[in-house]
GROMACS .gro file of N, CA and C in nm:
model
  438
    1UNK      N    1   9.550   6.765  12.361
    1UNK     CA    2   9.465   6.848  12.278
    1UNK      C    3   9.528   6.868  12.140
    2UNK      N    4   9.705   6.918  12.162
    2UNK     CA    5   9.723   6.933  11.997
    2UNK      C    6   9.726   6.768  11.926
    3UNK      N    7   9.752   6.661  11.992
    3UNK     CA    8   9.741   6.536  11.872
    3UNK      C    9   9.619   6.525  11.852
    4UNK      N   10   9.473   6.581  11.933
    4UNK     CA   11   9.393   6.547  11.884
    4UNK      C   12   9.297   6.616  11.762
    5UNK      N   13   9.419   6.767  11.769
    5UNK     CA   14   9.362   6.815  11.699
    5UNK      C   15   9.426   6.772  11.513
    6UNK      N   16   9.554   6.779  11.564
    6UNK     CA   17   9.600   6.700  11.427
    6UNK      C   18   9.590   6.588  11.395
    7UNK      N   19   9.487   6.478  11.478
    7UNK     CA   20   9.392   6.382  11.390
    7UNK      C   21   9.266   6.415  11.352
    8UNK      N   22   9.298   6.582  11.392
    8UNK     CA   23   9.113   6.593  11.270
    8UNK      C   24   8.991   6.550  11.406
    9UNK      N   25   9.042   6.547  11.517
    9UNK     CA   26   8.968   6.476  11.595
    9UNK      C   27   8.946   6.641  11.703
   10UNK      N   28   8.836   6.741  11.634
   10UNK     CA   29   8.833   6.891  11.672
   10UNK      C   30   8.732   6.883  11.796
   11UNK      N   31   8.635   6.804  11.829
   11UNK     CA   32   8.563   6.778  11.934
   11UNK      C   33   8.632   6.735  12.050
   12UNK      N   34   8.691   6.633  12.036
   12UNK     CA   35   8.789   6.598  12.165
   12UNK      C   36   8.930   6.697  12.184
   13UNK      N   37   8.948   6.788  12.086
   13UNK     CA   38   9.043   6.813  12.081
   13UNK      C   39   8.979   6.971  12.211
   14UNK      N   40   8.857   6.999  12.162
   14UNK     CA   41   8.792   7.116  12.271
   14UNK      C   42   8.789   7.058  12.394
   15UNK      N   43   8.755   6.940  12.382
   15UNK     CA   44   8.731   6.877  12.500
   15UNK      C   45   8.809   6.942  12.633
   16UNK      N   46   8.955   6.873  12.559
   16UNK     CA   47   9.091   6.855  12.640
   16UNK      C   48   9.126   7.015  12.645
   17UNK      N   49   9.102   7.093  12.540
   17UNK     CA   50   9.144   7.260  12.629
   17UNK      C   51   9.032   7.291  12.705
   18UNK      N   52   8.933   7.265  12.700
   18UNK     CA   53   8.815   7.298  12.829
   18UNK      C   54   8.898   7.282  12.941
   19UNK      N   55   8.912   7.120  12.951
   19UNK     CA   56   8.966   7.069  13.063
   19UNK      C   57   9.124   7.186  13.134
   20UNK      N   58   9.172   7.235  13.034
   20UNK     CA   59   9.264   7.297  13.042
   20UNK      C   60   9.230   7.457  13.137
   21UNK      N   61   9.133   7.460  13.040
   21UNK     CA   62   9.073   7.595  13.091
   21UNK      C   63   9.026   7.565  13.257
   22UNK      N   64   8.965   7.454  13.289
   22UNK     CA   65   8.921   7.442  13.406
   22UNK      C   66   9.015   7.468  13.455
   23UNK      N   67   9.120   7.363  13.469
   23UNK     CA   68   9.249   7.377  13.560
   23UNK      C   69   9.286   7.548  13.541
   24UNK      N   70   9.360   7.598  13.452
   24UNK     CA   71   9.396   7.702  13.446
   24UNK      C   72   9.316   7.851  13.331
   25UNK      N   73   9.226   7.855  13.413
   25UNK     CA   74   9.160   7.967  13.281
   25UNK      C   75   9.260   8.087  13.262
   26UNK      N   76   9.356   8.118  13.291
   26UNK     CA   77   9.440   8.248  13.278
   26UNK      C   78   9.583   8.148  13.141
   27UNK      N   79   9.551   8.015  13.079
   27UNK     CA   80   9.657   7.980  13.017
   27UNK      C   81   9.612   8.023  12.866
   28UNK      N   82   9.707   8.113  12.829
   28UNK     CA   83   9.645   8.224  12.705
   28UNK      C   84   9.658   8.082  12.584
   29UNK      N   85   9.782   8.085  12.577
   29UNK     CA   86   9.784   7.933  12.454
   29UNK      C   87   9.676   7.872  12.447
   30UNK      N   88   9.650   7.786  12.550
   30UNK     CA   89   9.519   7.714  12.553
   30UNK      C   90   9.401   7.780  12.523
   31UNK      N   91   9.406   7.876  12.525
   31UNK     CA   92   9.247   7.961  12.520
   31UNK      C   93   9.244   8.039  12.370
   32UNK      N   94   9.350   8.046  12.324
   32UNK     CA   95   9.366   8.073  12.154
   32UNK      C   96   9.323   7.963  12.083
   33UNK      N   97   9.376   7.840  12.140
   33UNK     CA   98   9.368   7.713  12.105
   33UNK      C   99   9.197   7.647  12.084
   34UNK      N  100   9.148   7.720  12.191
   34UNK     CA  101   9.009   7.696  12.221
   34UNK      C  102   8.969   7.747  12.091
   35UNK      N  103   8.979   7.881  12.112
   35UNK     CA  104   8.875   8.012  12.016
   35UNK      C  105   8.915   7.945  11.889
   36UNK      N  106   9.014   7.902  11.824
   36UNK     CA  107   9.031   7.912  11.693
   36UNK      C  108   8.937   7.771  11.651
   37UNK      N  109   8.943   7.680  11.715
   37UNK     CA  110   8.880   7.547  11.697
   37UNK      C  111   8.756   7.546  11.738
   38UNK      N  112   8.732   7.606  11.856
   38UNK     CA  113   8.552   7.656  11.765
   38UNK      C  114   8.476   7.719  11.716
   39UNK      N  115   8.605   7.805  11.629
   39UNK     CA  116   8.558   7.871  11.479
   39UNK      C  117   8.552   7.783  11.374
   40UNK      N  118   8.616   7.678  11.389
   40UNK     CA  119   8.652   7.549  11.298
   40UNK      C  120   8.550   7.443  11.320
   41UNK      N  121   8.482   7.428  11.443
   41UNK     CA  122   8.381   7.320  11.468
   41UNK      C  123   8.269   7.385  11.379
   42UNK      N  124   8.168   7.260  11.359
   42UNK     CA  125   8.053   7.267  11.309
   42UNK      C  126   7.945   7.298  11.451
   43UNK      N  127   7.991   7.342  11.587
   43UNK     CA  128   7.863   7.364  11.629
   43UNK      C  129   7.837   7.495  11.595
   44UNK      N  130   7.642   7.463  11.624
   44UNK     CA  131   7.591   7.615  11.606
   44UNK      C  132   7.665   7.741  11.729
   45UNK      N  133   7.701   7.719  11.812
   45UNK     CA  134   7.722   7.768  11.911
   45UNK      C  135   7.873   7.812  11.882
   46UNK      N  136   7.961   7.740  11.850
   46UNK     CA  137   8.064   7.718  11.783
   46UNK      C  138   8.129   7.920  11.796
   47UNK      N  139   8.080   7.992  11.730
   47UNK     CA  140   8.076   8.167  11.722
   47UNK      C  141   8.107   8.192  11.875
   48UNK      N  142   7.977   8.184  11.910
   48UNK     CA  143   7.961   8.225  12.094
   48UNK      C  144   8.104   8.229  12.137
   49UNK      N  145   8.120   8.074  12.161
   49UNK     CA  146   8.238   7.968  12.242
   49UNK      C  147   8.360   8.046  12.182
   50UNK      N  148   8.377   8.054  12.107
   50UNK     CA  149   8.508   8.090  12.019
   50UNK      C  150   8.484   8.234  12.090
   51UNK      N  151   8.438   8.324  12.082
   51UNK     CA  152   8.446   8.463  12.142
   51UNK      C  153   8.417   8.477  12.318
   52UNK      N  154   8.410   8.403  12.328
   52UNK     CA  155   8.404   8.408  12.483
   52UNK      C  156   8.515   8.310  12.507
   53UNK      N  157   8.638   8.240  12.456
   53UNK     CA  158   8.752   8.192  12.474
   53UNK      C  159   8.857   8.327  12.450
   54UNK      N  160   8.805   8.378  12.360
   54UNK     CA  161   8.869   8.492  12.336
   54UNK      C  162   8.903   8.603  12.387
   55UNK      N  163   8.786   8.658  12.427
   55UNK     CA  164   8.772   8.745  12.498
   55UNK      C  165   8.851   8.748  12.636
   56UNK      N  166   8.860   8.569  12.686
   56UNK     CA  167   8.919   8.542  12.845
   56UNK      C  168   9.034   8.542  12.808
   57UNK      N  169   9.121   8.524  12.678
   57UNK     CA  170   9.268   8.512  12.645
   57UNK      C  171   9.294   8.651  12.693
   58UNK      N  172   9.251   8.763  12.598
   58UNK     CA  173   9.264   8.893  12.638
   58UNK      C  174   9.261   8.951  12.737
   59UNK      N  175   9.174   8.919  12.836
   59UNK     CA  176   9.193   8.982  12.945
   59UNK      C  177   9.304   8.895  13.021
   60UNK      N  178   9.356   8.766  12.980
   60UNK     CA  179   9.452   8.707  13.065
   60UNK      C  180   9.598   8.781  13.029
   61UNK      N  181   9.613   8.824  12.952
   61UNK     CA  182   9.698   8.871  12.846
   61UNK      C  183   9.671   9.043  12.803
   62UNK      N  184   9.671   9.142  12.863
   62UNK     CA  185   9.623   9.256  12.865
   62UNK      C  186   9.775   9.277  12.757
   63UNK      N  187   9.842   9.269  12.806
   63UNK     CA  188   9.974   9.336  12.716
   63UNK      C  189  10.021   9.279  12.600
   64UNK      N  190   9.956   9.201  12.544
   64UNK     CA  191   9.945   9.111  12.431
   64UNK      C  192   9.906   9.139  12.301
   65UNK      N  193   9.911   9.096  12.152
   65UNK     CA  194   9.838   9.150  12.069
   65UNK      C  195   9.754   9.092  12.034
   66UNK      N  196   9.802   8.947  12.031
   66UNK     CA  197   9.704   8.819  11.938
   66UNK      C  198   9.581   8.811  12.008
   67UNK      N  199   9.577   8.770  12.078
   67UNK     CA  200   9.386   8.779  12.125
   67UNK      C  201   9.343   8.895  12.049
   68UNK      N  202   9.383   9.003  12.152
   68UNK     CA  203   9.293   9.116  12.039
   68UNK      C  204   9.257   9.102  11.873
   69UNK      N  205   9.399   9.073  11.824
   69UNK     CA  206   9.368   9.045  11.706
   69UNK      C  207   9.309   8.932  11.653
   70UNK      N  208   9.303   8.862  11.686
   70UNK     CA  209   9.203   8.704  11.676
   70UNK      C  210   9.105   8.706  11.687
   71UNK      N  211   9.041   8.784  11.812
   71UNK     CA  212   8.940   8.847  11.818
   71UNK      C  213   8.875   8.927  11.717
   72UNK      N  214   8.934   9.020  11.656
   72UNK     CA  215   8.869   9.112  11.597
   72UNK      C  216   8.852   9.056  11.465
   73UNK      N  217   8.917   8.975  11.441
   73UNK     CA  218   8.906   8.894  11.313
   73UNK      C  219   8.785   8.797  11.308
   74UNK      N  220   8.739   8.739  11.454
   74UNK     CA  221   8.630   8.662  11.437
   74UNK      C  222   8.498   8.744  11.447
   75UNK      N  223   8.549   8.891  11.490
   75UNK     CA  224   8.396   8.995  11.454
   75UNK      C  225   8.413   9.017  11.307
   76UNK      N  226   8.496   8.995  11.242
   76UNK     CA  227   8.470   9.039  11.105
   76UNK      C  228   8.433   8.939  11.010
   77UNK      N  229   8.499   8.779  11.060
   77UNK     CA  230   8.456   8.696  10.976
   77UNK      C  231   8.331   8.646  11.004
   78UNK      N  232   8.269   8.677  11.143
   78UNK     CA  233   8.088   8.658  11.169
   78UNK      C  234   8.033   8.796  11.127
   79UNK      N  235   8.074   8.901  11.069
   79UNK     CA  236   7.994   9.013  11.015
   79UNK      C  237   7.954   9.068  11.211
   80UNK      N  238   8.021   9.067  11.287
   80UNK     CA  239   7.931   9.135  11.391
   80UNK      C  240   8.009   9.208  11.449
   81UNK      N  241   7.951   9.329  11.560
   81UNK     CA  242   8.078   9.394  11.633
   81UNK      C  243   8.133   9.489  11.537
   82UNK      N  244   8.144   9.495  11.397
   82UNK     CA  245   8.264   9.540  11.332
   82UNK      C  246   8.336   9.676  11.398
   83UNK      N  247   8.297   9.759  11.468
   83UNK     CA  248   8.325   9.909  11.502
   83UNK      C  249   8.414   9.869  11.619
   84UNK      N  250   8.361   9.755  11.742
   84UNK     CA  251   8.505   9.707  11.827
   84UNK      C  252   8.570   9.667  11.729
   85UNK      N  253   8.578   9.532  11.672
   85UNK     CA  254   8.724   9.462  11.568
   85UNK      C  255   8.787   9.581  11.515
   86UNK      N  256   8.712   9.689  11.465
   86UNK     CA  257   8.822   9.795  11.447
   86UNK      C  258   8.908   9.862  11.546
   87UNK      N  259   8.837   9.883  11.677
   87UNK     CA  260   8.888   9.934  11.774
   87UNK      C  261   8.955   9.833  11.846
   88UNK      N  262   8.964   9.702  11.842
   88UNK     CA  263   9.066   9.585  11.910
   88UNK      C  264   9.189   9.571  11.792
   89UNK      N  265   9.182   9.597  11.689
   89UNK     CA  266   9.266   9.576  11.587
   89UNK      C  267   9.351   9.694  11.588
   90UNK      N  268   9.296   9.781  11.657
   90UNK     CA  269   9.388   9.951  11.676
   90UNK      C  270   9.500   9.921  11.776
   91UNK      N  271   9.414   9.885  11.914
   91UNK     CA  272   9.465   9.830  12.022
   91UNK      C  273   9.636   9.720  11.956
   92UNK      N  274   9.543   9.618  11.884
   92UNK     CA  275   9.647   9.524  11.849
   92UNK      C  276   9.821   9.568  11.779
   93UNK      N  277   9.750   9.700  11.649
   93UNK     CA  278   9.871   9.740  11.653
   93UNK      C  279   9.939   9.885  11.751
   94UNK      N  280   9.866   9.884  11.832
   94UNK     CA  281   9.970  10.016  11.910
   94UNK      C  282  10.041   9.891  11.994
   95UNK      N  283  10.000   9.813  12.037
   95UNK     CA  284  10.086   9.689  12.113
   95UNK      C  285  10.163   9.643  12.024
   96UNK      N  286  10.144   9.586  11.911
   96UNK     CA  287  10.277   9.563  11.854
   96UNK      C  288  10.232   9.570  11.689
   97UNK      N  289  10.371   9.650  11.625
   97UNK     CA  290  10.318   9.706  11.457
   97UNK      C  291  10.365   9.616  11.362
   98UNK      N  292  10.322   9.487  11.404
   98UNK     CA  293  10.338   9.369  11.340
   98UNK      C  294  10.278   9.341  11.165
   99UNK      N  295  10.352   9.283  11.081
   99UNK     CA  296  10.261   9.300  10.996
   99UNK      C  297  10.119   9.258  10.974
  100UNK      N  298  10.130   9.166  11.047
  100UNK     CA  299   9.977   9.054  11.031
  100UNK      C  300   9.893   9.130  11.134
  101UNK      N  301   9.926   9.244  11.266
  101UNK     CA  302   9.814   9.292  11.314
  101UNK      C  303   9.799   9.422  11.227
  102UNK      N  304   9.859   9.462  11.126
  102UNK     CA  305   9.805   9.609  11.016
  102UNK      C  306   9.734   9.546  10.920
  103UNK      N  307   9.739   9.365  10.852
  103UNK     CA  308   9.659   9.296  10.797
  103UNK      C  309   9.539   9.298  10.856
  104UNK      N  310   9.539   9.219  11.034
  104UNK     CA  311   9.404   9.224  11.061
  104UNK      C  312   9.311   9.352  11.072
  105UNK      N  313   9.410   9.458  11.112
  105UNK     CA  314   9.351   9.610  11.116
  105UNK      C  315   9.254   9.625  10.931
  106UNK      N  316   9.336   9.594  10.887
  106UNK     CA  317   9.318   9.609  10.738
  106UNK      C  318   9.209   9.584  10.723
  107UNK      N  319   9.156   9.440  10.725
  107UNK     CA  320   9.038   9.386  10.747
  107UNK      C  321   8.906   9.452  10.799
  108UNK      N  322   8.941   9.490  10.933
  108UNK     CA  323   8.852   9.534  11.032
  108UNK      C  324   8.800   9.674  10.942
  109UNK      N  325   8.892   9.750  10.923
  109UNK     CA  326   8.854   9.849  10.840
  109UNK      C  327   8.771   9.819  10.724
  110UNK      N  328   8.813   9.763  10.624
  110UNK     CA  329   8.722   9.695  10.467
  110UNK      C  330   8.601   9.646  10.560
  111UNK      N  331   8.604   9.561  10.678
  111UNK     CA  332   8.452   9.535  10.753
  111UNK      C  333   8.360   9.684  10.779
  112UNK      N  334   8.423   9.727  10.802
  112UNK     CA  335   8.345   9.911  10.894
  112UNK      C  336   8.363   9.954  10.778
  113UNK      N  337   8.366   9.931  10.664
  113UNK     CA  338   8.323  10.060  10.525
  113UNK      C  339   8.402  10.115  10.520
  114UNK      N  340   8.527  10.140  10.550
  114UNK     CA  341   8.678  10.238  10.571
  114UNK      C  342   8.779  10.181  10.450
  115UNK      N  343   8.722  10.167  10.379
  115UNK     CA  344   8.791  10.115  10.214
  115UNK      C  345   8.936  10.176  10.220
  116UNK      N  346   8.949  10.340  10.240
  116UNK     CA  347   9.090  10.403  10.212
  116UNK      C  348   9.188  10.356  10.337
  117UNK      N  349   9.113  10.359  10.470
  117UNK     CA  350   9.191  10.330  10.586
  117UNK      C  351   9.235  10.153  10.547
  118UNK      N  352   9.164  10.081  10.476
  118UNK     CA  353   9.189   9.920  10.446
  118UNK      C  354   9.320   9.911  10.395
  119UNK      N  355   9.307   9.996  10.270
  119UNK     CA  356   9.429  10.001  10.191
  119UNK      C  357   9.560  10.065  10.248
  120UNK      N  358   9.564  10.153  10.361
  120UNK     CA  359   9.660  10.220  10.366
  120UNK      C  360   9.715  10.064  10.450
  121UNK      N  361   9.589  10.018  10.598
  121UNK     CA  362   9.670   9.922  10.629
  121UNK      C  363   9.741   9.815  10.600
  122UNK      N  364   9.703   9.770  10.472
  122UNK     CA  365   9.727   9.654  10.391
  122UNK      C  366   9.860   9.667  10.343
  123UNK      N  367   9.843   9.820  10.316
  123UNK     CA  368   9.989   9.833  10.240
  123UNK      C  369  10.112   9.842  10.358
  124UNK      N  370  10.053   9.879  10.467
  124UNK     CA  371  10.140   9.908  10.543
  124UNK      C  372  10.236   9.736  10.594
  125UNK      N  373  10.132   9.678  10.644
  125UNK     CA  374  10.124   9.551  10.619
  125UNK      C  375  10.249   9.494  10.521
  126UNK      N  376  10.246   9.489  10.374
  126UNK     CA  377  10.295   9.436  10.303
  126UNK      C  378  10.449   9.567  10.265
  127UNK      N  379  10.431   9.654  10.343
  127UNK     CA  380  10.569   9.726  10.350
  127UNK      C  381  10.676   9.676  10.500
  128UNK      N  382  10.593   9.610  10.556
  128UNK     CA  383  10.655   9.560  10.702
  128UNK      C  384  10.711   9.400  10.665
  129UNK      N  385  10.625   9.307  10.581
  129UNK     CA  386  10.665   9.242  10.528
  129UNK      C  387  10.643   9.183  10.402
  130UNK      N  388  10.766   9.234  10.265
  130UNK     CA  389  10.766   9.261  10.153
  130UNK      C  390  10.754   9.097  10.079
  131UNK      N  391  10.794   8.994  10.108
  131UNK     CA  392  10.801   8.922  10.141
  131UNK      C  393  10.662   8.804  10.146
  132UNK      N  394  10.567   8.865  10.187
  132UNK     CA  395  10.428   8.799  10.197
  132UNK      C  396  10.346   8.828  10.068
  133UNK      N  397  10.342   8.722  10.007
  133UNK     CA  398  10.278   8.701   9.901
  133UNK      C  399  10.142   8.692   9.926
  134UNK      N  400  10.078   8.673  10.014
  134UNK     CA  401   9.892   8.674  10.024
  134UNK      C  402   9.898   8.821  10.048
  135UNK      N  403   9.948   8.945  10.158
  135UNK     CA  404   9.980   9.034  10.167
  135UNK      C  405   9.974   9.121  10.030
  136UNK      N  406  10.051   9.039   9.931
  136UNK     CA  407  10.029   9.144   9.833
  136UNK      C  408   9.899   9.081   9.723
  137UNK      N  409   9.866   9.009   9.708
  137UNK     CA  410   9.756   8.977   9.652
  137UNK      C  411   9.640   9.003   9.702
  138UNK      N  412   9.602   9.026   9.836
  138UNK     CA  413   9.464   9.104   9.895
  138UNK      C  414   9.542   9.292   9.892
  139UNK      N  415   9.658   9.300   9.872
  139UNK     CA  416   9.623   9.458   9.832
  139UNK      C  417   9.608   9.442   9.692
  140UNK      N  418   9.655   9.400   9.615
  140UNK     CA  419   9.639   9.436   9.458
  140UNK      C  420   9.478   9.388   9.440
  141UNK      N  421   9.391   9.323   9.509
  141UNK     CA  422   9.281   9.281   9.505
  141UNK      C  423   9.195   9.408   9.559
  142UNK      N  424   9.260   9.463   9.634
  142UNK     CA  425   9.195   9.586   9.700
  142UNK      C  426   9.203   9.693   9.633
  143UNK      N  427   9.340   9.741   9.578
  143UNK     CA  428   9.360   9.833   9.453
  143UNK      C  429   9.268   9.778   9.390
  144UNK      N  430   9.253   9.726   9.330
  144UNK     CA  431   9.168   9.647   9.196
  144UNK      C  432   9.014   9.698   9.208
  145UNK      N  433   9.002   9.711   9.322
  145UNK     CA  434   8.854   9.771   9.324
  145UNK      C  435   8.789   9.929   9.335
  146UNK      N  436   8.883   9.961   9.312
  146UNK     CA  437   8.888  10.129   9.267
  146UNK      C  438   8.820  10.129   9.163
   0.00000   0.00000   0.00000
C-alpha cells in the first residue's frame, strides 16, 4: 500500500489497506492510512470512506489522539459536524497537549465561529512549538483579522 501510494498510484494504494482492513480492522496505521487517501482520492464518496475509516481508527485506538484529531479536521475541511470536530479536538488535546492537536483544536474552533477560542489555541500551539513556522503564519493570519 505505501509504494503504491508513493507512485501516485492512490486507488490501488486503497485497495491494498481495504485488504488490510479485512484481515485486521482494529490496525489503527492502516486505517489512518485509509482515511487520509480518501480524502485525497477523487471519488465522490471519497468524504464518507475517509470518515468511516476514521471513525473505526478511533474506536480501535480509544487512548489515542490522532484519529480524533484527523477526524475532526476532516469535519472541518468538509464544512460538516463542526460542533463534534470541536468536541473530538477537545478530546484530542486532553489525551495529549501536543502542538498540532491545539492547531487542530484551533481550527475546529475558527470552524464553530469561536474566533477568540481559535486564537488562544493557535497561540497555544505555536508556544508549544516556537519553532513552527506555518504555526506562526496562520496565527499572525488570524491576528490579522481583527
Amino acid at each position: 500500500a505505501a509504494l503504491c501510494e508513493r507512485a501516485g498510484r492512490i486507488a490501488e494504494a486503497i485497495a491494498r489497506h481495504e485488504e488490510v482492513r479485512a484481515a485486521n480492522p482494529r490496525n489503527v496505521l492502516s486505517l489512518l492510512a485509509l482515511g487520509q487517501l480518501y480524502m485525497r482520492s477523487a471519488r465522490p464518496d471519497g468524504s464518507a470512506c475517509a470518515e468511516a475509516a476514521l471513525v473505526q481508527a478511533a474506536e480501535a485506538a480509544p487512548g489515542r489522539s490522532y484519529p480524533l484529531r484527523d477526524l475532526a479536521l476532516l469535519y472541518v475541511r468538509t464544512n460538516r459536524n463542526l460542533g463534534e470536530a470541536r468536541a473530538l479536538a477537545e478530546k484530542a488535546v486532553a489525551i495529549e497537549g501536543s502542538a498540532e492537536n491545539y492547531c487542530a483544536l484551533s481550527r475546529a474552533c475558527y470552524g464553530a465561529g469561536d474566533r477568540a477560542a481559535a486564537l488562544a489555541m493557535l497561540a497555544r500551539a505555536v508556544e508549544l512549538a516556537p519553532e513552527n513556522q506555518d504555526y506562526r503564519r496562520a496565527l499572525a493570519r488570524l491576528q490579522a483579522k481583527e
